[in-house]
Short mmCIF file of C-alpha atoms in Angstrom, two decimals:
data_model
loop_
_atom_site.label_atom_id
_atom_site.label_comp_id
_atom_site.label_asym_id
_atom_site.label_seq_id
_atom_site.Cartn_x
_atom_site.Cartn_y
_atom_site.Cartn_z
CA UNK A 26 -6.67 -136.38 48.62
CA UNK A 27 -7.83 -133.64 51.01
CA UNK A 28 -8.54 -130.08 49.89
CA UNK A 29 -5.45 -128.89 51.78
CA UNK A 30 -3.16 -131.43 50.12
CA UNK A 31 -4.46 -130.60 46.65
CA UNK A 32 -4.09 -126.94 47.39
CA UNK A 33 -0.46 -127.37 48.50
CA UNK A 34 0.34 -129.29 45.31
CA UNK A 35 -1.03 -126.47 43.18
CA UNK A 36 1.00 -123.94 45.18
CA UNK A 37 4.16 -125.98 44.60
CA UNK A 38 3.47 -126.06 40.86
CA UNK A 39 3.09 -122.30 40.79
CA UNK A 40 6.35 -121.87 42.72
CA UNK A 41 8.23 -123.65 39.99
CA UNK A 42 6.77 -121.53 37.21
CA UNK A 43 6.31 -118.06 38.73
CA UNK A 44 8.63 -115.18 37.73
CA UNK A 45 9.82 -112.80 40.38
CA UNK A 46 8.88 -109.15 39.88
CA UNK A 47 9.14 -105.77 41.58
CA UNK A 48 7.47 -104.84 44.81
CA UNK A 49 4.35 -102.69 44.48
CA UNK A 50 3.41 -100.05 47.05
CA UNK A 51 -0.27 -99.84 47.81
CA UNK A 52 -1.97 -96.48 47.81
CA UNK A 53 -5.52 -95.40 48.43
CA UNK A 54 -7.21 -93.97 45.37
CA UNK A 55 -10.21 -91.72 45.05
CA UNK A 56 -12.73 -91.34 42.28
CA UNK A 57 -12.30 -88.44 39.90
CA UNK A 58 -14.91 -85.70 40.17
CA UNK A 59 -17.61 -85.41 37.59
CA UNK A 60 -18.15 -81.97 36.11
CA UNK A 61 -21.17 -80.48 34.43
CA UNK A 62 -20.74 -78.11 31.52
CA UNK A 63 -21.60 -74.43 32.00
CA UNK A 64 -25.10 -73.42 30.97
CA UNK A 65 -26.40 -70.43 29.09
CA UNK A 66 -29.92 -69.69 27.94
CA UNK A 67 -31.56 -67.20 25.68
CA UNK A 68 -34.96 -65.73 26.35
CA UNK A 69 -37.42 -66.05 23.50
CA UNK A 70 -40.01 -63.46 22.65
CA UNK A 71 -43.18 -65.23 23.71
CA UNK A 72 -42.44 -66.37 27.25
CA UNK A 73 -41.89 -62.84 28.55
CA UNK A 74 -44.52 -60.89 26.59
CA UNK A 75 -47.10 -61.01 29.38
CA UNK A 76 -44.69 -59.66 31.96
CA UNK A 77 -43.39 -57.10 29.46
CA UNK A 78 -46.85 -55.68 28.89
CA UNK A 79 -47.60 -55.68 32.61
CA UNK A 80 -44.71 -53.32 33.23
CA UNK A 81 -46.06 -50.94 30.60
CA UNK A 82 -49.11 -50.33 32.75
CA UNK A 83 -47.09 -49.00 35.65
CA UNK A 84 -47.10 -45.30 36.49
CA UNK A 85 -47.12 -42.73 33.71
CA UNK A 86 -46.37 -45.34 31.03
CA UNK A 87 -49.98 -46.46 30.83
CA UNK A 88 -50.79 -43.95 28.08
CA UNK A 89 -48.14 -45.54 25.87
CA UNK A 90 -49.75 -48.97 26.11
CA UNK A 91 -51.55 -49.01 22.77
CA UNK A 92 -48.57 -47.85 20.72
CA UNK A 93 -46.17 -50.29 22.32
CA UNK A 94 -48.68 -53.15 22.12
CA UNK A 95 -49.00 -52.65 18.39
CA UNK A 96 -45.20 -52.55 18.05
CA UNK A 97 -44.98 -55.78 20.06
CA UNK A 98 -47.11 -57.53 17.44
CA UNK A 99 -44.64 -56.81 14.66
CA UNK A 100 -42.14 -59.37 13.42
CA UNK A 101 -38.62 -58.12 12.84
CA UNK A 102 -35.85 -59.29 10.56
CA UNK A 103 -32.49 -58.05 9.35
CA UNK A 104 -34.29 -55.88 6.81
CA UNK A 105 -35.44 -53.74 9.75
CA UNK A 106 -31.92 -53.23 11.11
CA UNK A 107 -31.47 -49.71 9.69
CA UNK A 108 -34.87 -48.55 10.98
CA UNK A 109 -34.15 -49.85 14.46
CA UNK A 110 -30.72 -48.22 14.53
CA UNK A 111 -32.35 -44.89 13.65
CA UNK A 112 -34.80 -45.28 16.51
CA UNK A 113 -32.24 -46.07 19.22
CA UNK A 114 -30.26 -42.99 18.19
CA UNK A 115 -33.27 -40.72 18.50
CA UNK A 116 -33.72 -38.03 21.16
CA UNK A 117 -37.26 -39.18 21.85
CA UNK A 118 -37.75 -41.71 24.68
CA UNK A 119 -40.62 -43.43 22.90
CA UNK A 120 -38.48 -43.95 19.83
CA UNK A 121 -35.69 -45.30 22.01
CA UNK A 122 -38.12 -47.73 23.61
CA UNK A 123 -39.59 -48.90 20.32
CA UNK A 124 -36.16 -49.37 18.78
CA UNK A 125 -34.96 -51.35 21.78
CA UNK A 126 -38.07 -53.54 21.74
CA UNK A 127 -37.37 -54.18 18.07
CA UNK A 128 -33.81 -55.31 18.82
CA UNK A 129 -35.06 -57.45 21.68
CA UNK A 130 -37.52 -59.17 19.34
CA UNK A 131 -34.87 -59.52 16.65
CA UNK A 132 -32.50 -61.17 19.14
CA UNK A 133 -35.28 -63.42 20.43
CA UNK A 134 -35.77 -65.22 17.12
CA UNK A 135 -35.69 -68.94 17.85
CA UNK A 136 -32.93 -71.07 16.39
CA UNK A 137 -30.32 -68.71 15.07
CA UNK A 138 -30.82 -65.08 16.17
CA UNK A 139 -28.65 -62.54 14.32
CA UNK A 140 -26.42 -61.77 17.30
CA UNK A 141 -23.27 -61.09 15.33
CA UNK A 142 -25.05 -58.84 12.85
CA UNK A 143 -26.41 -56.73 15.70
CA UNK A 144 -22.95 -56.52 17.25
CA UNK A 145 -21.41 -55.55 13.92
CA UNK A 146 -23.97 -52.74 13.61
CA UNK A 147 -22.46 -51.21 16.78
CA UNK A 148 -25.74 -51.43 18.67
CA UNK A 149 -24.27 -52.79 21.92
CA UNK A 150 -22.92 -49.47 23.28
CA UNK A 151 -26.38 -47.89 22.96
CA UNK A 152 -28.09 -50.81 24.65
CA UNK A 153 -25.60 -50.64 27.53
CA UNK A 154 -26.16 -46.89 27.79
CA UNK A 155 -29.87 -47.57 28.27
CA UNK A 156 -29.09 -49.66 31.35
CA UNK A 157 -28.26 -46.39 33.14
CA UNK A 158 -31.74 -44.91 32.56
CA UNK A 159 -33.17 -45.41 36.04
CA UNK A 160 -35.82 -42.85 35.12
CA UNK A 161 -37.08 -45.24 32.45
CA UNK A 162 -37.33 -48.80 33.84
CA UNK A 163 -39.09 -50.11 30.74
CA UNK A 164 -36.14 -49.03 28.59
CA UNK A 165 -33.73 -50.61 31.10
CA UNK A 166 -35.75 -53.80 30.98
CA UNK A 167 -35.87 -54.06 27.20
CA UNK A 168 -32.15 -53.24 26.88
CA UNK A 169 -31.34 -55.84 29.53
CA UNK A 170 -33.36 -58.44 27.68
CA UNK A 171 -31.64 -57.72 24.38
CA UNK A 172 -28.20 -57.84 26.01
CA UNK A 173 -29.14 -61.07 27.81
CA UNK A 174 -29.71 -62.76 24.47
CA UNK A 175 -26.43 -61.44 23.12
CA UNK A 176 -24.80 -62.99 26.18
CA UNK A 177 -26.41 -66.31 25.24
CA UNK A 178 -24.20 -66.43 22.17
CA UNK A 179 -20.56 -67.37 21.77
CA UNK A 180 -17.81 -66.41 24.18
CA UNK A 181 -16.50 -63.72 21.83
CA UNK A 182 -20.00 -62.26 21.58
CA UNK A 183 -20.38 -62.28 25.34
CA UNK A 184 -17.01 -60.57 25.70
CA UNK A 185 -18.29 -57.64 23.63
CA UNK A 186 -20.83 -56.67 26.27
CA UNK A 187 -18.36 -57.39 29.08
CA UNK A 188 -15.75 -55.11 27.56
CA UNK A 189 -18.33 -52.33 27.28
CA UNK A 190 -18.91 -52.41 31.05
CA UNK A 191 -22.22 -54.28 31.20
CA UNK A 192 -21.48 -56.39 34.29
CA UNK A 193 -21.32 -53.54 36.81
CA UNK A 194 -24.49 -52.01 35.36
CA UNK A 195 -26.38 -55.28 35.61
CA UNK A 196 -25.28 -55.52 39.25
CA UNK A 197 -26.74 -52.04 39.85
CA UNK A 198 -30.00 -53.15 38.25
CA UNK A 199 -30.34 -55.80 40.95
CA UNK A 200 -31.30 -52.87 43.19
CA UNK A 201 -34.08 -51.73 40.85
CA UNK A 202 -37.54 -51.10 42.31
CA UNK A 203 -39.05 -53.13 39.48
CA UNK A 204 -38.88 -56.88 39.92
CA UNK A 205 -38.89 -57.63 36.18
CA UNK A 206 -35.80 -55.44 35.79
CA UNK A 207 -34.16 -57.28 38.67
CA UNK A 208 -35.11 -60.61 37.13
CA UNK A 209 -33.73 -59.68 33.73
CA UNK A 210 -30.48 -58.46 35.29
CA UNK A 211 -30.17 -61.81 37.08
CA UNK A 212 -30.66 -63.63 33.81
CA UNK A 213 -28.04 -61.53 32.04
CA UNK A 214 -25.50 -62.09 34.81
CA UNK A 215 -26.27 -65.81 34.74
CA UNK A 216 -25.58 -65.97 31.01
CA UNK A 217 -22.34 -64.06 31.40
CA UNK A 218 -21.21 -66.27 34.30
CA UNK A 219 -22.19 -69.37 32.32
CA UNK A 220 -19.96 -68.47 29.40
CA UNK A 221 -16.61 -69.41 30.95
CA UNK A 222 -14.83 -69.53 34.30
CA UNK A 223 -13.11 -66.23 33.48
CA UNK A 224 -16.47 -64.53 32.91
CA UNK A 225 -17.90 -66.13 36.05
CA UNK A 226 -15.07 -64.65 38.10
CA UNK A 227 -15.64 -61.21 36.58
CA UNK A 228 -19.25 -61.33 37.75
CA UNK A 229 -18.17 -62.42 41.24
CA UNK A 230 -15.50 -59.71 41.35
CA UNK A 231 -18.21 -57.16 40.52
CA UNK A 232 -19.86 -58.13 43.85
CA UNK A 233 -22.98 -59.51 42.21
CA UNK A 234 -23.45 -62.26 44.79
CA UNK A 235 -24.43 -60.11 47.77
CA UNK A 236 -27.35 -58.18 46.18
CA UNK A 237 -28.47 -61.35 44.40
CA UNK A 238 -28.65 -63.27 47.67
CA UNK A 239 -30.35 -60.35 49.41
CA UNK A 240 -33.16 -60.47 46.86
CA UNK A 241 -33.53 -64.24 47.14
CA UNK A 242 -33.65 -64.14 50.92
CA UNK A 243 -36.47 -61.59 50.92
CA UNK A 244 -38.63 -62.11 47.85
CA UNK A 245 -41.72 -64.26 47.56
CA UNK A 246 -41.75 -63.88 43.78
CA UNK A 247 -41.22 -67.31 42.27
CA UNK A 248 -39.87 -65.95 38.98
CA UNK A 249 -37.15 -64.03 40.79
CA UNK A 250 -36.24 -67.12 42.80
CA UNK A 251 -36.15 -69.32 39.69
CA UNK A 252 -33.82 -67.03 37.81
CA UNK A 253 -31.80 -66.23 40.92
CA UNK A 254 -31.23 -69.89 41.76
CA UNK A 255 -30.13 -70.59 38.18
CA UNK A 256 -27.74 -67.63 38.25
CA UNK A 257 -26.34 -68.79 41.60
CA UNK A 258 -25.64 -72.21 40.11
CA UNK A 259 -23.63 -70.63 37.29
CA UNK A 260 -21.71 -68.48 39.76
CA UNK A 261 -20.73 -71.55 41.81
CA UNK A 262 -19.89 -74.01 39.05
CA UNK A 263 -16.88 -74.59 36.84
CA UNK A 264 -13.36 -75.99 36.90
CA UNK A 265 -11.31 -74.52 38.38
CA UNK A 266 -13.92 -73.78 41.00
CA UNK A 267 -14.38 -70.20 42.15
CA UNK A 268 -12.50 -69.27 45.30
CA UNK A 269 -14.48 -70.30 48.35
CA UNK A 270 -14.13 -66.79 49.76
CA UNK A 271 -16.09 -65.51 46.77
CA UNK A 272 -19.03 -67.91 46.99
CA UNK A 273 -19.34 -68.79 50.69
CA UNK A 274 -21.96 -66.06 51.20
CA UNK A 275 -24.24 -68.02 48.88
CA UNK A 276 -24.58 -70.89 51.38
CA UNK A 277 -27.15 -69.25 53.75
CA UNK A 278 -29.15 -68.15 50.71
CA UNK A 279 -29.09 -71.63 49.17
CA UNK A 280 -30.02 -73.14 52.54
CA UNK A 281 -33.03 -70.82 52.72
CA UNK A 282 -34.12 -71.71 49.19
CA UNK A 283 -33.67 -75.46 49.60
CA UNK A 284 -35.43 -75.55 52.96
CA UNK A 285 -38.42 -73.46 51.91
CA UNK A 286 -38.99 -74.13 48.21
CA UNK A 287 -41.03 -76.93 46.71
CA UNK A 288 -40.62 -75.79 43.10
CA UNK A 289 -38.76 -78.45 41.13
CA UNK A 290 -36.81 -76.11 38.87
CA UNK A 291 -35.65 -74.00 41.82
CA UNK A 292 -34.61 -77.05 43.83
CA UNK A 293 -32.63 -78.48 40.91
CA UNK A 294 -30.57 -75.33 40.43
CA UNK A 295 -30.10 -74.61 44.14
CA UNK A 296 -29.04 -78.18 44.90
CA UNK A 297 -26.54 -78.15 42.03
CA UNK A 298 -25.11 -74.87 43.31
CA UNK A 299 -24.66 -76.42 46.74
CA UNK A 300 -23.00 -79.48 45.24
CA UNK A 301 -20.44 -77.27 43.50
CA UNK A 302 -19.67 -75.35 46.67
CA UNK A 303 -19.28 -78.51 48.76
CA UNK A 304 -16.85 -80.10 46.32
CA UNK A 305 -13.39 -79.60 47.79
CA UNK A 306 -11.71 -78.94 51.09
CA UNK A 307 -13.04 -79.65 54.54
CA UNK A 308 -13.56 -75.90 54.98
CA UNK A 309 -16.16 -76.01 52.22
CA UNK A 310 -17.77 -79.13 53.65
CA UNK A 311 -17.89 -77.62 57.15
CA UNK A 312 -19.66 -74.53 55.88
CA UNK A 313 -22.31 -76.61 54.14
CA UNK A 314 -22.78 -78.84 57.19
CA UNK A 315 -23.15 -75.81 59.47
CA UNK A 316 -25.99 -74.55 57.30
CA UNK A 317 -28.11 -77.33 58.77
CA UNK A 318 -29.08 -78.68 55.35
CA UNK A 319 -28.12 -82.32 55.86
CA UNK A 320 -31.60 -83.51 56.95
CA UNK A 321 -33.24 -81.73 54.02
CA UNK A 322 -30.75 -83.18 51.54
CA UNK A 323 -31.44 -86.67 52.88
CA UNK A 324 -35.16 -86.00 52.57
CA UNK A 325 -34.75 -84.95 48.94
CA UNK A 326 -33.03 -88.25 48.14
CA UNK A 327 -36.55 -89.68 48.14
CA UNK A 328 -37.86 -87.08 45.70
CA UNK A 329 -39.37 -88.55 42.57
CA UNK A 330 -37.19 -86.49 40.21
CA UNK A 331 -33.75 -87.82 39.42
CA UNK A 332 -32.77 -84.25 38.50
CA UNK A 333 -33.23 -83.33 42.18
CA UNK A 334 -31.88 -86.56 43.62
CA UNK A 335 -28.53 -86.44 41.81
CA UNK A 336 -27.28 -83.02 43.06
CA UNK A 337 -28.43 -83.90 46.58
CA UNK A 338 -26.60 -87.19 46.29
CA UNK A 339 -23.52 -85.39 45.00
CA UNK A 340 -23.57 -82.96 47.93
CA UNK A 341 -23.99 -85.75 50.49
CA UNK A 342 -21.23 -87.63 48.70
CA UNK A 343 -19.00 -84.59 49.06
CA UNK A 344 -19.83 -84.31 52.75
CA UNK A 345 -18.84 -87.91 53.43
CA UNK A 346 -15.44 -87.31 51.83
CA UNK A 347 -14.77 -85.15 54.89
CA UNK A 348 -14.17 -86.18 58.48
CA UNK A 349 -15.53 -89.22 60.24
CA UNK A 350 -17.86 -86.92 62.18
CA UNK A 351 -19.27 -85.44 58.98
CA UNK A 352 -19.81 -88.91 57.56
CA UNK A 353 -21.55 -89.98 60.74
CA UNK A 354 -23.83 -86.94 60.55
CA UNK A 355 -25.08 -88.11 57.17
CA UNK A 356 -25.66 -91.61 58.55
CA UNK A 357 -27.39 -90.27 61.67
CA UNK A 358 -29.79 -88.28 59.53
CA UNK A 359 -31.05 -91.49 57.98
CA UNK A 360 -29.28 -91.47 54.63
CA UNK A 361 -28.65 -95.21 54.38
CA UNK A 362 -32.25 -96.25 53.77
CA UNK A 363 -32.78 -93.94 50.77
CA UNK A 364 -29.32 -94.83 49.48
CA UNK A 365 -30.35 -98.49 49.42
CA UNK A 366 -33.48 -97.54 47.52
CA UNK A 367 -31.44 -95.58 44.99
CA UNK A 368 -29.29 -98.65 44.32
CA UNK A 369 -32.47 -100.21 42.92
CA UNK A 370 -33.08 -97.28 40.57
CA UNK A 371 -33.79 -98.22 36.93
CA UNK A 372 -31.63 -95.22 35.95
CA UNK A 373 -28.01 -96.23 35.48
CA UNK A 374 -26.58 -92.75 36.28
CA UNK A 375 -28.41 -92.82 39.59
CA UNK A 376 -27.02 -96.24 40.53
CA UNK A 377 -23.53 -95.07 39.55
CA UNK A 378 -23.77 -91.85 41.60
CA UNK A 379 -25.17 -93.75 44.57
CA UNK A 380 -22.26 -96.19 44.51
CA UNK A 381 -19.87 -93.24 44.47
CA UNK A 382 -21.48 -91.75 47.58
CA UNK A 383 -21.50 -95.13 49.33
CA UNK A 384 -17.83 -95.65 48.43
CA UNK A 385 -17.00 -92.55 50.47
CA UNK A 386 -18.94 -93.89 53.44
CA UNK A 387 -17.11 -97.20 53.01
CA UNK A 388 -13.85 -95.27 53.35
CA UNK A 389 -14.87 -94.39 56.92
CA UNK A 390 -14.59 -96.15 60.25
CA UNK A 391 -15.17 -99.88 60.85
CA UNK A 392 -18.46 -98.96 62.54
CA UNK A 393 -19.59 -97.01 59.50
CA UNK A 394 -18.62 -99.89 57.23
CA UNK A 395 -20.58 -102.26 59.44
CA UNK A 396 -23.62 -99.99 59.10
CA UNK A 397 -23.47 -100.53 55.34
CA UNK A 398 -23.50 -104.27 55.94
CA UNK A 399 -26.31 -104.13 58.52
CA UNK A 400 -28.58 -102.17 56.17
CA UNK A 401 -28.02 -104.66 53.31
CA UNK A 402 -26.31 -102.02 51.21
CA UNK A 403 -23.21 -104.15 50.80
CA UNK A 404 -25.28 -107.12 49.68
CA UNK A 405 -26.85 -105.02 46.96
CA UNK A 406 -23.49 -103.56 45.92
CA UNK A 407 -22.02 -107.05 45.60
CA UNK A 408 -25.00 -108.09 43.48
CA UNK A 409 -24.47 -105.05 41.22
CA UNK A 410 -20.78 -105.82 41.02
CA UNK A 411 -21.62 -109.10 39.38
CA UNK A 412 -24.25 -108.07 36.86
CA UNK A 413 -24.57 -104.30 36.40
CA UNK A 414 -23.11 -102.26 33.55
CA UNK A 415 -19.39 -101.55 33.61
CA UNK A 416 -19.69 -97.86 34.48
CA UNK A 417 -21.70 -98.80 37.58
CA UNK A 418 -19.31 -101.63 38.40
CA UNK A 419 -16.42 -99.16 38.32
CA UNK A 420 -18.00 -97.31 41.25
CA UNK A 421 -19.25 -100.45 43.01
CA UNK A 422 -15.76 -101.95 43.11
CA UNK A 423 -14.56 -98.86 45.00
CA UNK A 424 -17.22 -99.56 47.63
CA UNK A 425 -15.90 -103.06 48.15
CA UNK A 426 -12.25 -102.02 48.02
CA UNK A 427 -12.74 -99.29 50.61
CA UNK A 428 -14.82 -101.56 52.86
CA UNK A 429 -12.19 -104.30 52.68
CA UNK A 430 -9.46 -101.78 53.40
CA UNK A 431 -11.07 -100.22 56.46
CA UNK A 432 -13.32 -102.94 57.82
CA UNK A 433 -12.53 -105.18 60.75
CA UNK A 434 -12.19 -108.94 60.49
CA UNK A 435 -15.83 -109.56 61.33
CA UNK A 436 -17.01 -107.22 58.59
CA UNK A 437 -14.69 -108.69 55.99
CA UNK A 438 -15.75 -112.19 56.97
CA UNK A 439 -19.36 -111.15 56.36
CA UNK A 440 -18.45 -109.68 52.98
CA UNK A 441 -16.86 -112.95 51.94
CA UNK A 442 -19.85 -114.91 53.23
CA UNK A 443 -22.29 -112.85 51.17
CA UNK A 444 -20.28 -113.49 48.01
CA UNK A 445 -17.82 -110.62 47.56
CA UNK A 446 -15.00 -112.66 46.03
CA UNK A 447 -16.80 -114.09 42.99
CA UNK A 448 -17.69 -110.78 41.33
CA UNK A 449 -14.25 -109.38 42.18
CA UNK A 450 -12.65 -112.24 40.30
CA UNK A 451 -15.09 -111.68 37.45
CA UNK A 452 -13.85 -108.11 37.12
CA UNK A 453 -10.31 -109.42 36.62
CA UNK A 454 -11.42 -110.32 33.09
CA UNK A 455 -12.23 -106.68 32.27
CA UNK A 456 -9.94 -104.59 30.07
CA UNK A 457 -10.11 -101.35 32.05
CA UNK A 458 -6.79 -101.02 33.94
CA UNK A 459 -8.30 -99.02 36.81
CA UNK A 460 -11.00 -101.63 37.38
CA UNK A 461 -8.35 -104.34 37.47
CA UNK A 462 -6.15 -102.48 39.96
CA UNK A 463 -9.01 -101.61 42.34
CA UNK A 464 -10.32 -105.18 42.15
CA UNK A 465 -6.85 -106.54 42.99
CA UNK A 466 -6.60 -104.13 45.89
CA UNK A 467 -9.92 -105.34 47.26
CA UNK A 468 -8.81 -108.96 46.96
CA UNK A 469 -5.53 -108.16 48.69
CA UNK A 470 -7.30 -106.47 51.59
CA UNK A 471 -9.46 -109.56 52.04
CA UNK A 472 -6.40 -111.79 52.00
CA UNK A 473 -4.64 -109.52 54.47
CA UNK A 474 -7.56 -109.89 56.87
CA UNK A 475 -7.34 -113.62 56.34
CA UNK A 476 -3.82 -113.56 57.74
CA UNK A 477 -5.27 -112.39 61.04
CA UNK A 478 -7.79 -115.20 60.95
CA UNK A 479 -4.94 -117.63 60.23
CA UNK A 480 -3.38 -116.83 63.60
CA UNK A 481 -6.40 -118.48 65.21
CA UNK A 482 -7.51 -120.96 62.58
CA UNK A 483 -4.06 -122.00 61.39
CA UNK A 484 -4.81 -121.16 57.79
CA UNK A 485 -5.98 -118.22 55.70
CA UNK A 486 -9.64 -119.10 55.00
CA UNK A 487 -9.94 -116.55 52.21
CA UNK A 488 -6.89 -117.88 50.39
CA UNK A 489 -8.46 -121.33 50.47
CA UNK A 490 -11.74 -119.87 49.23
CA UNK A 491 -9.96 -118.14 46.35
CA UNK A 492 -8.34 -121.38 45.31
CA UNK A 493 -11.66 -123.21 45.40
CA UNK A 494 -13.18 -120.74 42.93
CA UNK A 495 -10.07 -120.71 40.70
CA UNK A 496 -9.08 -117.25 41.89
CA UNK A 497 -5.35 -117.83 42.16
CA UNK A 498 -4.96 -118.75 38.51
CA UNK A 499 -6.93 -115.66 37.48
CA UNK A 500 -4.65 -113.45 39.53
CA UNK A 501 -1.60 -115.26 38.26
CA UNK A 502 -2.60 -114.67 34.64
CA UNK A 503 -2.33 -110.94 35.25
CA UNK A 504 1.44 -111.22 35.78
CA UNK A 505 1.73 -111.07 32.00
CA UNK A 506 -0.51 -108.04 31.69
CA UNK A 507 0.94 -105.21 29.60
CA UNK A 508 0.12 -102.68 32.31
CA UNK A 509 3.04 -102.67 34.73
CA UNK A 510 0.95 -101.57 37.70
CA UNK A 511 -1.41 -104.50 37.25
CA UNK A 512 1.46 -106.94 36.81
CA UNK A 513 3.18 -105.74 39.98
CA UNK A 514 -0.01 -105.86 42.02
CA UNK A 515 -0.79 -109.39 40.84
CA UNK A 516 2.78 -110.52 41.59
CA UNK A 517 2.67 -108.93 45.04
CA UNK A 518 -0.52 -110.81 45.94
CA UNK A 519 0.76 -114.19 44.76
CA UNK A 520 4.16 -113.77 46.35
CA UNK A 521 2.86 -112.44 49.67
CA UNK A 522 -0.20 -114.60 50.25
CA UNK A 523 0.61 -117.79 48.38
CA UNK A 524 4.35 -118.10 49.05
CA UNK A 525 5.49 -118.30 45.41
CA UNK A 526 9.09 -117.43 44.64
CA UNK A 527 11.43 -117.39 41.65
CA UNK A 528 12.93 -120.82 42.27
CA UNK A 529 15.69 -119.60 44.59
CA UNK A 530 14.03 -121.15 47.59
CA UNK A 531 13.24 -117.78 49.13
CA UNK A 532 9.56 -117.08 49.64
CA UNK A 533 9.76 -113.85 51.55
CA UNK A 534 8.53 -113.57 55.10
CA UNK A 535 7.16 -116.96 56.13
CA UNK A 536 5.40 -115.32 59.06
CA UNK A 537 2.76 -113.96 56.68
CA UNK A 538 2.17 -117.30 54.93
CA UNK A 539 -0.45 -119.64 56.45
CA UNK A 540 1.04 -122.88 57.71
CA UNK A 541 -0.58 -125.08 55.07
CA UNK A 542 0.99 -122.93 52.31
CA UNK A 543 4.50 -123.42 53.64
CA UNK A 544 6.57 -126.20 52.12
#
């Protein structure tokens, strides 16, 4: 018995036993966005002591150096709370300074600083008042530091300093002539913005972005850039995202930082900020593309740090969700070679993110899909589809589904030749409903292309291939699946491409059934 005859007998058997179901409309699906949690950070006592003492030596404060240095050496606890409150309510500037340093050190205790106790002692209004002392930058600095660590606490604790008017004063401090005051103001605003989307928007509404970006565009001070880039990332992140009109001015600043900086910490924060901004409408994507950053982002895909690679990958992935021209720009800048390398990463999150980016390219034109084939990316994706972890497979199957949906017959024929069908059928044994649906969609797109080939060859070569690897029975088994969407998709494939009916003798449109399927 020939393969065709045996195949027709199996089709006839399925016709007798198959139950008719509802039609299922196909729809293109896109991956849900990942979202990072907001970040806040406190500043401990030791890391800033050197810069704190340096400021003491400026101008007429030099004479106070010994007294303050001795005070800096002290350790403070809640037992000192009353003494410190007395000092910050003094009329003497030195007492104000010493009291504020004491609160800064108290709030810098590692682990569990007594933020709530300080708030309950009604210290916050005094600390905020000290932010207005432009005649005393050291006092401004120490008060800013103390308030920064209060803002590293809970949302309700952060709201205390917001409600007392701290945001607008911190914005004013960005114009200070003392860089450490500017830096501390940045940090405070970053902590406030990192508390919640509502707080982030309050900082943006206070027009903090413009002076922040002005500093970052002009300064050569790496500490300012580090803190500024981190604050920018908190101003751009969150769900719902900030209005594009409020953050678009950050793009030239981020472009400057990413193009000129080699510092790892700065690049991580700046690249994440850009990824947040680029996530959304084509207007956002256009603005990022116009910044001229695409070549640099592609370059950074080859960086040795995954913490830099991932936000760059996310931004490029966002860009290729845009127009065909934007996708082509990424390809033209040489992104495919590093993307192939990233598919070999030992880090599972990197392989998963890379598949997501590639899936957006695979949703492009037939030429763009062919470029993925020509660079061996599709071969690697198919390999991963068969043996990688499920979370990676979930992204890899989107690559194949999109490529099968948008590719021409030659591309799909190549995909089948390099083994696309076997791992797709393997995924039909998974329990995840979304994986099953996307896998079925990919199989259907391959079969649909096979109908075109059947017009020349007289048969659907991919339907025959599926039967040879026991694919039809695997699809048929899904007609009993408890998920209605999966059942309907499986029924639609069997009915449309294998001519099975409900026993009434009607098999639908015979024009779409290869001749050797027809009875």
